[in-house]
Amino acid sequence: MANGNGGTPLIRVRDLRKDYVDGDLETPVLKGVSFGIEKGEFIAIMGPSGSGKSTLMHILGFLDHATEGMYEFDGKDVSRQSDDDLALMRRDRVGFVFQAFFLLPELSALDNVKLALAYHDISDRERDARAVEAIEAVGLGHRKDYSVTRISGGEKQRVAIARALVSKPAVIFADEPTGNLDSKSGGVVMEILEDLNEKGNTIILVTHEKETAEHANRIISMRDGVIEGDVTVQARKSAKGGMLNK
């Protein structure tokens, strides 16, 4: 999908800083980060351990506050929002996919997806319909009634993507989504994220792997709490058809 439309960026941060304080010890983690992300982009935030990429994702995903700086989301300054306001933003505007899946083993794939809608004011009928739509979007309609203990790691991650997708968020954050997968399963997961982006979803991928980052359209490289590169990926290999049609 083309990057943006020249309007107000979906995400804009300026001189974002984050310090962790433990007694008299103050550790700077983000040291003045500035960039914008347009609606419909597929961004990879890449860097080694300790670069600040996970801290940045937590701030962008309303899981943490910056120490200083400005953060605008969809034109609204959220830099100093209360924890309650951030919780509502997190529920309604973003979805998360984590390396460890975080699925409830006693539930079916479909019920794990429906959990993301537990606090939304919608009918049971709409909740069921949206969950089925989301799980079919990741090619797992035939596994929807399976316990997640009976499916593969790659399928677990696809359930997690469906769970992130079901609330129709403005952004899907994927934090090392292939980290626990073999190369084949990881490739399928990245193909799904590419396809979701082609359908208009904004994706922010956090990874330390260059090969994974190159599935995105743009790579923001971090090291030691600062941005050391921000480049567009000139050629992304987009799968046509692929596992979603199988």
mmCIF file of C-alpha atoms in Angstrom:
data_model
loop_
_atom_site.group_PDB
_atom_site.id
_atom_site.type_symbol
_atom_site.label_atom_id
_atom_site.label_comp_id
_atom_site.label_asym_id
_atom_site.label_seq_id
_atom_site.Cartn_x
_atom_site.Cartn_y
_atom_site.Cartn_z
ATOM 1 C CA MET A 1 0.000 0.000 0.000
ATOM 2 C CA ALA A 2 1.228 3.515 -0.730
ATOM 3 C CA ASN A 3 2.685 5.383 2.221
ATOM 4 C CA GLY A 4 0.353 8.050 3.520
ATOM 5 C CA ASN A 5 -1.644 10.682 1.770
ATOM 6 C CA GLY A 6 0.154 13.865 2.701
ATOM 7 C CA GLY A 7 -2.301 14.739 5.496
ATOM 8 C CA THR A 8 -1.807 14.724 9.259
ATOM 9 C CA PRO A 9 0.410 11.782 10.252
ATOM 10 C CA LEU A 10 -1.266 9.053 12.266
ATOM 11 C CA ILE A 11 1.682 9.149 14.676
ATOM 12 C CA ARG A 12 4.070 12.018 15.273
ATOM 13 C CA VAL A 13 6.723 12.181 17.975
ATOM 14 C CA ARG A 14 9.148 15.006 18.601
ATOM 15 C CA ASP A 15 12.195 14.930 20.895
ATOM 16 C CA LEU A 16 10.797 11.921 22.773
ATOM 17 C CA ARG A 17 12.832 11.000 25.827
ATOM 18 C CA LYS A 18 12.496 8.246 28.399
ATOM 19 C CA ASP A 19 14.541 7.893 31.581
ATOM 20 C CA TYR A 20 14.262 5.099 34.112
ATOM 21 C CA VAL A 21 15.006 6.150 37.680
ATOM 22 C CA ASP A 22 16.078 3.758 40.440
ATOM 23 C CA GLY A 23 16.957 5.689 43.579
ATOM 24 C CA ASP A 24 19.815 8.001 42.656
ATOM 25 C CA LEU A 25 20.486 6.158 39.395
ATOM 26 C CA GLU A 26 18.936 7.672 36.267
ATOM 27 C CA THR A 27 19.226 5.673 33.045
ATOM 28 C CA PRO A 28 18.325 7.386 29.760
ATOM 29 C CA VAL A 29 16.766 4.926 27.308
ATOM 30 C CA LEU A 30 15.323 7.234 24.633
ATOM 31 C CA LYS A 31 17.442 10.319 23.963
ATOM 32 C CA GLY A 32 15.401 12.611 21.738
ATOM 33 C CA VAL A 33 13.521 10.593 19.110
ATOM 34 C CA SER A 34 11.543 12.358 16.356
ATOM 35 C CA PHE A 35 9.603 10.935 13.366
ATOM 36 C CA GLY A 36 6.156 10.589 11.823
ATOM 37 C CA ILE A 37 4.134 7.604 10.587
ATOM 38 C CA GLU A 38 1.370 7.960 8.017
ATOM 39 C CA LYS A 39 -1.833 5.940 7.980
ATOM 40 C CA GLY A 40 -1.348 2.738 5.993
ATOM 41 C CA GLU A 41 2.415 2.460 6.405
ATOM 42 C CA PHE A 42 4.259 -0.730 7.298
ATOM 43 C CA ILE A 43 7.137 0.347 9.542
ATOM 44 C CA ALA A 44 9.895 -1.763 11.065
ATOM 45 C CA ILE A 45 11.644 -0.394 14.147
ATOM 46 C CA MET A 46 14.915 -2.268 14.184
ATOM 47 C CA GLY A 47 17.825 -2.388 16.575
ATOM 48 C CA PRO A 48 19.873 -4.603 18.905
ATOM 49 C CA SER A 49 18.948 -5.324 22.512
ATOM 50 C CA GLY A 50 19.232 -2.136 24.544
ATOM 51 C CA SER A 51 18.636 0.156 21.566
ATOM 52 C CA GLY A 52 15.359 1.509 22.981
ATOM 53 C CA LYS A 53 13.054 -0.012 20.370
ATOM 54 C CA SER A 54 10.838 -1.892 22.846
ATOM 55 C CA THR A 55 10.569 1.148 25.115
ATOM 56 C CA LEU A 56 9.541 3.217 22.105
ATOM 57 C CA MET A 57 6.891 0.646 21.163
ATOM 58 C CA HIS A 58 5.498 0.688 24.710
ATOM 59 C CA ILE A 59 5.105 4.462 24.540
ATOM 60 C CA LEU A 60 3.589 4.416 21.049
ATOM 61 C CA GLY A 61 1.193 1.643 22.145
ATOM 62 C CA PHE A 62 0.005 3.525 25.260
ATOM 63 C CA LEU A 63 1.677 1.067 27.634
ATOM 64 C CA ASP A 64 4.057 3.659 29.091
ATOM 65 C CA HIS A 65 4.645 7.407 29.361
ATOM 66 C CA ALA A 66 7.559 9.351 27.912
ATOM 67 C CA THR A 67 9.626 11.403 30.337
ATOM 68 C CA GLU A 68 9.772 14.365 27.948
ATOM 69 C CA GLY A 69 8.745 15.232 24.432
ATOM 70 C CA MET A 70 5.574 15.308 22.346
ATOM 71 C CA TYR A 71 3.503 12.375 21.092
ATOM 72 C CA GLU A 72 0.522 13.000 18.821
ATOM 73 C CA PHE A 73 -1.786 10.166 17.778
ATOM 74 C CA ASP A 74 -4.262 10.914 14.998
ATOM 75 C CA GLY A 75 -3.832 14.638 15.588
ATOM 76 C CA LYS A 76 -4.331 14.439 19.373
ATOM 77 C CA ASP A 77 -1.558 15.197 21.856
ATOM 78 C CA VAL A 78 -1.427 12.154 24.132
ATOM 79 C CA SER A 79 1.882 13.012 25.804
ATOM 80 C CA ARG A 80 0.321 13.715 29.199
ATOM 81 C CA GLN A 81 -2.805 11.558 29.124
ATOM 82 C CA SER A 82 -3.814 9.843 32.365
ATOM 83 C CA ASP A 83 -3.381 6.107 32.787
ATOM 84 C CA ASP A 84 -7.161 5.658 32.440
ATOM 85 C CA ASP A 85 -7.216 7.619 29.184
ATOM 86 C CA LEU A 86 -4.272 5.606 27.864
ATOM 87 C CA ALA A 87 -6.074 2.373 28.755
ATOM 88 C CA LEU A 88 -9.057 3.445 26.635
ATOM 89 C CA MET A 89 -6.757 4.404 23.745
ATOM 90 C CA ARG A 90 -5.019 1.050 24.059
ATOM 91 C CA ARG A 91 -8.335 -0.814 23.999
ATOM 92 C CA ASP A 92 -9.864 1.057 21.082
ATOM 93 C CA ARG A 93 -7.030 2.195 18.844
ATOM 94 C CA VAL A 94 -4.236 -0.408 18.881
ATOM 95 C CA GLY A 95 -3.709 -4.162 18.699
ATOM 96 C CA PHE A 96 -0.661 -6.130 19.851
ATOM 97 C CA VAL A 97 1.089 -9.253 18.609
ATOM 98 C CA PHE A 98 3.850 -10.538 20.899
ATOM 99 C CA GLN A 99 6.610 -13.095 20.484
ATOM 100 C CA ALA A 100 5.161 -15.269 23.285
ATOM 101 C CA PHE A 101 1.585 -15.345 21.826
ATOM 102 C CA PHE A 102 -0.126 -14.858 25.248
ATOM 103 C CA LEU A 103 -3.071 -17.119 24.408
ATOM 104 C CA LEU A 104 -5.209 -18.829 27.075
ATOM 105 C CA PRO A 105 -4.605 -22.579 26.661
ATOM 106 C CA GLU A 106 -7.995 -23.612 28.028
ATOM 107 C CA LEU A 107 -9.849 -21.695 25.295
ATOM 108 C CA SER A 108 -10.405 -22.358 21.612
ATOM 109 C CA ALA A 109 -8.743 -20.264 18.948
ATOM 110 C CA LEU A 110 -12.004 -18.392 18.345
ATOM 111 C CA ASP A 111 -12.618 -17.704 22.035
ATOM 112 C CA ASN A 112 -9.082 -16.335 22.380
ATOM 113 C CA VAL A 113 -9.874 -13.881 19.583
ATOM 114 C CA LYS A 114 -13.197 -12.901 21.178
ATOM 115 C CA LEU A 115 -11.412 -12.008 24.428
ATOM 116 C CA ALA A 116 -10.126 -8.830 22.791
ATOM 117 C CA LEU A 117 -13.745 -7.622 22.546
ATOM 118 C CA ALA A 118 -14.709 -8.447 26.137
ATOM 119 C CA TYR A 119 -14.851 -4.781 27.199
ATOM 120 C CA HIS A 120 -16.399 -3.415 24.012
ATOM 121 C CA ASP A 121 -20.026 -2.355 24.135
ATOM 122 C CA ILE A 122 -21.275 -4.633 21.361
ATOM 123 C CA SER A 123 -23.768 -7.487 21.176
ATOM 124 C CA ASP A 124 -22.746 -11.129 21.504
ATOM 125 C CA ARG A 125 -23.838 -11.611 17.908
ATOM 126 C CA GLU A 126 -21.526 -8.876 16.634
ATOM 127 C CA ARG A 127 -18.697 -10.132 18.827
ATOM 128 C CA ASP A 128 -19.032 -13.609 17.345
ATOM 129 C CA ALA A 129 -19.227 -12.294 13.777
ATOM 130 C CA ARG A 130 -16.169 -10.073 14.153
ATOM 131 C CA ALA A 131 -14.133 -12.867 15.729
ATOM 132 C CA VAL A 132 -14.984 -15.270 12.899
ATOM 133 C CA GLU A 133 -14.127 -12.586 10.330
ATOM 134 C CA ALA A 134 -10.757 -11.951 11.994
ATOM 135 C CA ILE A 135 -9.771 -15.599 12.281
ATOM 136 C CA GLU A 136 -10.747 -16.199 8.660
ATOM 137 C CA ALA A 137 -8.623 -13.195 7.659
ATOM 138 C CA VAL A 138 -5.528 -15.042 8.889
ATOM 139 C CA GLY A 139 -6.517 -18.280 7.151
ATOM 140 C CA LEU A 140 -7.553 -20.218 10.255
ATOM 141 C CA GLY A 141 -11.295 -20.602 9.823
ATOM 142 C CA HIS A 142 -10.801 -24.377 9.807
ATOM 143 C CA ARG A 143 -9.058 -24.203 13.211
ATOM 144 C CA LYS A 144 -11.434 -21.816 14.982
ATOM 145 C CA ASP A 145 -12.912 -24.434 17.333
ATOM 146 C CA TYR A 146 -9.582 -26.095 18.129
ATOM 147 C CA SER A 147 -7.994 -25.655 21.544
ATOM 148 C CA VAL A 148 -4.846 -23.595 21.084
ATOM 149 C CA THR A 149 -2.919 -26.455 22.719
ATOM 150 C CA ARG A 150 -3.636 -28.511 19.572
ATOM 151 C CA ILE A 151 -2.279 -26.098 16.970
ATOM 152 C CA SER A 152 1.259 -25.283 15.851
ATOM 153 C CA GLY A 153 3.363 -22.325 16.942
ATOM 154 C CA GLY A 154 2.820 -20.607 13.619
ATOM 155 C CA GLU A 155 -0.939 -21.087 13.937
ATOM 156 C CA LYS A 156 -0.832 -19.744 17.505
ATOM 157 C CA GLN A 157 0.772 -16.565 16.207
ATOM 158 C CA ARG A 158 -1.872 -16.275 13.509
ATOM 159 C CA VAL A 159 -4.547 -16.512 16.231
ATOM 160 C CA ALA A 160 -2.703 -13.731 18.057
ATOM 161 C CA ILE A 161 -2.797 -11.613 14.891
ATOM 162 C CA ALA A 162 -6.536 -12.244 14.581
ATOM 163 C CA ARG A 163 -6.957 -11.160 18.206
ATOM 164 C CA ALA A 164 -5.066 -7.943 17.450
ATOM 165 C CA LEU A 165 -7.146 -7.371 14.326
ATOM 166 C CA VAL A 166 -10.623 -8.038 15.732
ATOM 167 C CA SER A 167 -11.120 -4.651 17.413
ATOM 168 C CA LYS A 168 -10.397 -2.903 14.088
ATOM 169 C CA PRO A 169 -7.474 -0.912 15.511
ATOM 170 C CA ALA A 170 -5.781 2.071 13.914
ATOM 171 C CA VAL A 171 -2.391 0.363 14.389
ATOM 172 C CA ILE A 172 -1.195 -3.211 14.846
ATOM 173 C CA PHE A 173 2.043 -3.485 16.827
ATOM 174 C CA ALA A 174 4.020 -6.691 16.229
ATOM 175 C CA ASP A 175 6.833 -7.204 18.748
ATOM 176 C CA GLU A 176 9.304 -9.834 17.444
ATOM 177 C CA PRO A 177 6.362 -11.831 16.006
ATOM 178 C CA THR A 178 8.580 -14.501 14.416
ATOM 179 C CA GLY A 179 10.972 -14.905 17.357
ATOM 180 C CA ASN A 180 9.535 -18.250 18.529
ATOM 181 C CA LEU A 181 8.878 -19.675 15.069
ATOM 182 C CA ASP A 182 10.778 -21.716 12.499
ATOM 183 C CA SER A 183 11.615 -19.976 9.244
ATOM 184 C CA LYS A 184 8.647 -21.405 7.320
ATOM 185 C CA SER A 185 6.071 -20.459 9.969
ATOM 186 C CA GLY A 186 7.718 -17.076 10.400
ATOM 187 C CA GLY A 187 7.459 -16.466 6.670
ATOM 188 C CA VAL A 188 3.730 -17.206 6.753
ATOM 189 C CA VAL A 189 3.241 -14.771 9.645
ATOM 190 C CA MET A 190 5.107 -12.028 7.795
ATOM 191 C CA GLU A 191 3.083 -12.735 4.654
ATOM 192 C CA ILE A 192 -0.117 -12.238 6.667
ATOM 193 C CA LEU A 193 1.143 -8.917 8.037
ATOM 194 C CA GLU A 194 2.016 -7.819 4.491
ATOM 195 C CA ASP A 195 -1.446 -8.766 3.267
ATOM 196 C CA LEU A 196 -3.110 -6.904 6.141
ATOM 197 C CA ASN A 197 -1.056 -3.843 5.244
ATOM 198 C CA GLU A 198 -2.102 -4.130 1.606
ATOM 199 C CA LYS A 199 -5.707 -4.024 2.853
ATOM 200 C CA GLY A 200 -5.063 -0.714 4.617
ATOM 201 C CA ASN A 201 -3.869 -1.665 8.097
ATOM 202 C CA THR A 202 -1.033 0.333 9.640
ATOM 203 C CA ILE A 203 1.633 -2.065 10.940
ATOM 204 C CA ILE A 204 4.512 -1.241 13.287
ATOM 205 C CA LEU A 205 6.944 -4.139 13.560
ATOM 206 C CA VAL A 206 9.647 -4.279 16.240
ATOM 207 C CA THR A 207 12.552 -6.610 15.480
ATOM 208 C CA HIS A 208 16.284 -7.083 15.781
ATOM 209 C CA GLU A 209 16.433 -9.144 12.572
ATOM 210 C CA LYS A 210 17.273 -7.405 9.291
ATOM 211 C CA GLU A 211 15.586 -10.121 7.208
ATOM 212 C CA THR A 212 12.320 -9.665 9.133
ATOM 213 C CA ALA A 213 12.539 -5.867 8.989
ATOM 214 C CA GLU A 214 12.829 -5.955 5.194
ATOM 215 C CA HIS A 215 9.220 -7.143 4.920
ATOM 216 C CA ALA A 216 8.236 -3.585 5.872
ATOM 217 C CA ASN A 217 8.095 -0.598 3.531
ATOM 218 C CA ARG A 218 10.258 1.546 5.787
ATOM 219 C CA ILE A 219 12.898 0.765 8.407
ATOM 220 C CA ILE A 220 13.678 3.011 11.379
ATOM 221 C CA SER A 221 17.009 1.848 12.822
ATOM 222 C CA MET A 222 17.830 2.551 16.468
ATOM 223 C CA ARG A 223 20.959 2.294 18.558
ATOM 224 C CA ASP A 224 21.642 3.523 22.085
ATOM 225 C CA GLY A 225 18.334 5.375 22.328
ATOM 226 C CA VAL A 226 18.597 7.408 19.133
ATOM 227 C CA ILE A 227 17.533 6.941 15.522
ATOM 228 C CA GLU A 228 20.529 6.229 13.312
ATOM 229 C CA GLY A 229 18.618 5.556 10.098
ATOM 230 C CA ASP A 230 15.179 5.971 8.528
ATOM 231 C CA VAL A 231 14.963 4.491 5.043
ATOM 232 C CA THR A 232 12.321 3.263 2.625
ATOM 233 C CA VAL A 233 12.638 -0.342 1.515
ATOM 234 C CA GLN A 234 12.852 -0.076 -2.259
ATOM 235 C CA ALA A 235 11.789 -3.619 -3.092
ATOM 236 C CA ARG A 236 9.563 -5.677 -0.813
ATOM 237 C CA LYS A 237 8.729 -9.214 -1.847
ATOM 238 C CA SER A 238 4.944 -9.332 -1.577
ATOM 239 C CA ALA A 239 3.476 -12.817 -1.786
ATOM 240 C CA LYS A 240 0.526 -13.107 -4.130
ATOM 241 C CA GLY A 241 -2.180 -15.420 -2.907
ATOM 242 C CA GLY A 242 -0.086 -17.501 -0.553
ATOM 243 C CA MET A 243 -1.173 -19.251 2.608
ATOM 244 C CA LEU A 244 -4.235 -17.075 3.142
ATOM 245 C CA ASN A 245 -5.907 -18.793 0.216
ATOM 246 C CA LYS A 246 -5.075 -22.288 1.323
#
